[in-house]
Short mmCIF file of C-alpha atoms in Angstrom, two decimals:
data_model
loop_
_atom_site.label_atom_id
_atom_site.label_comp_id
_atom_site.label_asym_id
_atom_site.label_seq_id
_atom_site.Cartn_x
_atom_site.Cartn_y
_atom_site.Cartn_z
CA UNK G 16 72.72 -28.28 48.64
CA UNK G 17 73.70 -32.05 47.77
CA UNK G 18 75.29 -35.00 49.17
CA UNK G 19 76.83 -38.26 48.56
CA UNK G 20 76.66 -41.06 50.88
CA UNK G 21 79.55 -43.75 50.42
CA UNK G 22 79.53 -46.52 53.21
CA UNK G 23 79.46 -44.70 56.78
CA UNK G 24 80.52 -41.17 55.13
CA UNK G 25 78.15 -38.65 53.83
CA UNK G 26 79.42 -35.48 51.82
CA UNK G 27 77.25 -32.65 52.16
CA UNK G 28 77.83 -29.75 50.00
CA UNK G 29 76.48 -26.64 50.73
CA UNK G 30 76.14 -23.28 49.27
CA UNK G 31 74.85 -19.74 50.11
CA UNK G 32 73.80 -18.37 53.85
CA UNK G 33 73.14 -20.94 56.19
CA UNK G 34 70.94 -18.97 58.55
CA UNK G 35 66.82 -19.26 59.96
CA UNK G 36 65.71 -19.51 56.83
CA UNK G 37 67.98 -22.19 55.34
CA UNK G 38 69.31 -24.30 58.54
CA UNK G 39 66.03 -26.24 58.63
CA UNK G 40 67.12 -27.81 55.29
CA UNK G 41 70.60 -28.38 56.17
CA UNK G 42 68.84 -29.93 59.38
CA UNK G 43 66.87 -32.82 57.03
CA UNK G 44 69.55 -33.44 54.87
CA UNK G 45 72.13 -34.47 57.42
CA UNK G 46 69.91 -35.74 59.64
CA UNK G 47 68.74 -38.24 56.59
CA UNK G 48 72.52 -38.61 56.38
CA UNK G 49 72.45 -40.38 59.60
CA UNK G 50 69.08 -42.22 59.50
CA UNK G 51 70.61 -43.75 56.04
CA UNK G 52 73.30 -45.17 58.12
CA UNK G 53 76.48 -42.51 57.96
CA UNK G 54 78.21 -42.16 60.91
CA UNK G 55 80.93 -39.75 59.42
CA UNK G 56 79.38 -36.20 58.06
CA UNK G 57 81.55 -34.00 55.94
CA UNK G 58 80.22 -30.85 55.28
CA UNK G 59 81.80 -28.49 52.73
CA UNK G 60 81.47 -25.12 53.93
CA UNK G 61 83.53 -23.72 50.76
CA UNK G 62 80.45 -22.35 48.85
CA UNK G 63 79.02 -20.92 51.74
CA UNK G 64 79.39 -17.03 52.44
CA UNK G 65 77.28 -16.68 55.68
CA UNK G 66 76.40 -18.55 58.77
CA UNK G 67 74.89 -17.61 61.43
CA UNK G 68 74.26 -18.82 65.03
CA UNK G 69 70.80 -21.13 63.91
CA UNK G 70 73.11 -22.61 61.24
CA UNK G 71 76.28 -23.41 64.01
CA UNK G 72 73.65 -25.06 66.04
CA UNK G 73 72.25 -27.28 63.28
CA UNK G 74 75.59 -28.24 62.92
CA UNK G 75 76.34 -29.03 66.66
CA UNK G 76 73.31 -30.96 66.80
CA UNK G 77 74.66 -33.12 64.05
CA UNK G 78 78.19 -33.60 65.04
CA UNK G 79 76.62 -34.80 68.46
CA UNK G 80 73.74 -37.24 66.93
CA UNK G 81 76.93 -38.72 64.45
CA UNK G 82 79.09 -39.20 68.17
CA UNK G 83 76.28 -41.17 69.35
CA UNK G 84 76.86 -43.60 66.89
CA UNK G 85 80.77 -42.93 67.30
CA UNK G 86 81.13 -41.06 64.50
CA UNK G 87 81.83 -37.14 63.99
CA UNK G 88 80.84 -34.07 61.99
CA UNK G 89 83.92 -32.58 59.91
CA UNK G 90 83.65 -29.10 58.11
CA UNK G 91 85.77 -28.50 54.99
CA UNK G 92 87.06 -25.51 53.58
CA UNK G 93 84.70 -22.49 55.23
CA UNK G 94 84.97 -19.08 53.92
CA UNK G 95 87.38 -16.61 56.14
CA UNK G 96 83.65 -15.05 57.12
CA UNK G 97 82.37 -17.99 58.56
CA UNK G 98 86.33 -19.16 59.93
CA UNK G 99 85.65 -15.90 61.75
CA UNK G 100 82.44 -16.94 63.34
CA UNK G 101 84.20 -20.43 64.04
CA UNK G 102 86.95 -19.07 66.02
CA UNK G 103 84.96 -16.44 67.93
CA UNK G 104 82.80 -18.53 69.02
CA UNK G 105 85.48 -21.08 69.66
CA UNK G 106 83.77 -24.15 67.45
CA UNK G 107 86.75 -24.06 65.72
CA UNK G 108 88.63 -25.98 68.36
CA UNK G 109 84.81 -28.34 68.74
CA UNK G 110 84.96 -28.88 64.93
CA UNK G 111 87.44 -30.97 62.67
CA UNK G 112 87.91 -28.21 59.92
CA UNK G 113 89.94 -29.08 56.87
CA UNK G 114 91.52 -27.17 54.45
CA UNK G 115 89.78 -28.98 51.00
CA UNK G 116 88.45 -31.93 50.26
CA UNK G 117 91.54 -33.33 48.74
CA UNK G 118 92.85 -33.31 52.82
CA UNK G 119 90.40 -35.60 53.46
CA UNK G 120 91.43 -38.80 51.59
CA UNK G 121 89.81 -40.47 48.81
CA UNK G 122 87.18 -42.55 51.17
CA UNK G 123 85.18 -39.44 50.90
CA UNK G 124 83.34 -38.69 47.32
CA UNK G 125 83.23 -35.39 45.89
CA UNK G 126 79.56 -33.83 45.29
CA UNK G 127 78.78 -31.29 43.15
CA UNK G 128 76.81 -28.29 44.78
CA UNK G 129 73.47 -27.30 43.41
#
């Protein structure tokens, strides 16, 4: 996992299973995100091949701590696996999901993963 903070955005790259083991990570770094002053989270999901329902609420709880400071929590590029688990669930209609990071506009940063 890494990110890049660039004014008010943070992008957080992520890779592997996001799941019990792993949310709690994914938990510090964007909540450091926010304490560091982002208000806009971009997560790319394109590296990650699972993610269960411990790793959907880390994310929820994000999205709704970067509202409070009128901001939001977009996901970019997820896997058709965890698209799936988006649009069962139906947090693919709570989430901003873009296709790539190119969509996104060049006031984001690219991060490698690690």
């Amino acid at each position: 996992m890494s990110s890049q903070s660039q004014a008010d955005h943070a992008l957080v790259a992520v890779r592997g299973e996001i799941d019990l083991y792993t949310a709690p990570l994914l938990h510090s770094e964007l909540v450091n995100a926010l304490d560091d002053g982002a208000t806009r989270l971009v997560v790319d999901m394109s590296r990650v091949e699972f993610c269960d329902s411990t790793g959907m609420n880390v994310l929820l709880s994000a999205m709704k701590r970067s509202r409070e400071k009128d901001g939001d929590l977009e996901l970019v590029a997820p896997r058709p696996a965890v698209m799936k688990i988006l649009e069962i669930t139906g947090l693919d209609s709570v989430f901003t999901v873009h296709d790539s990071v190119d969509a996104l506009g060049a006031t984001v940063g690219t991060a490698a993963a690690k």
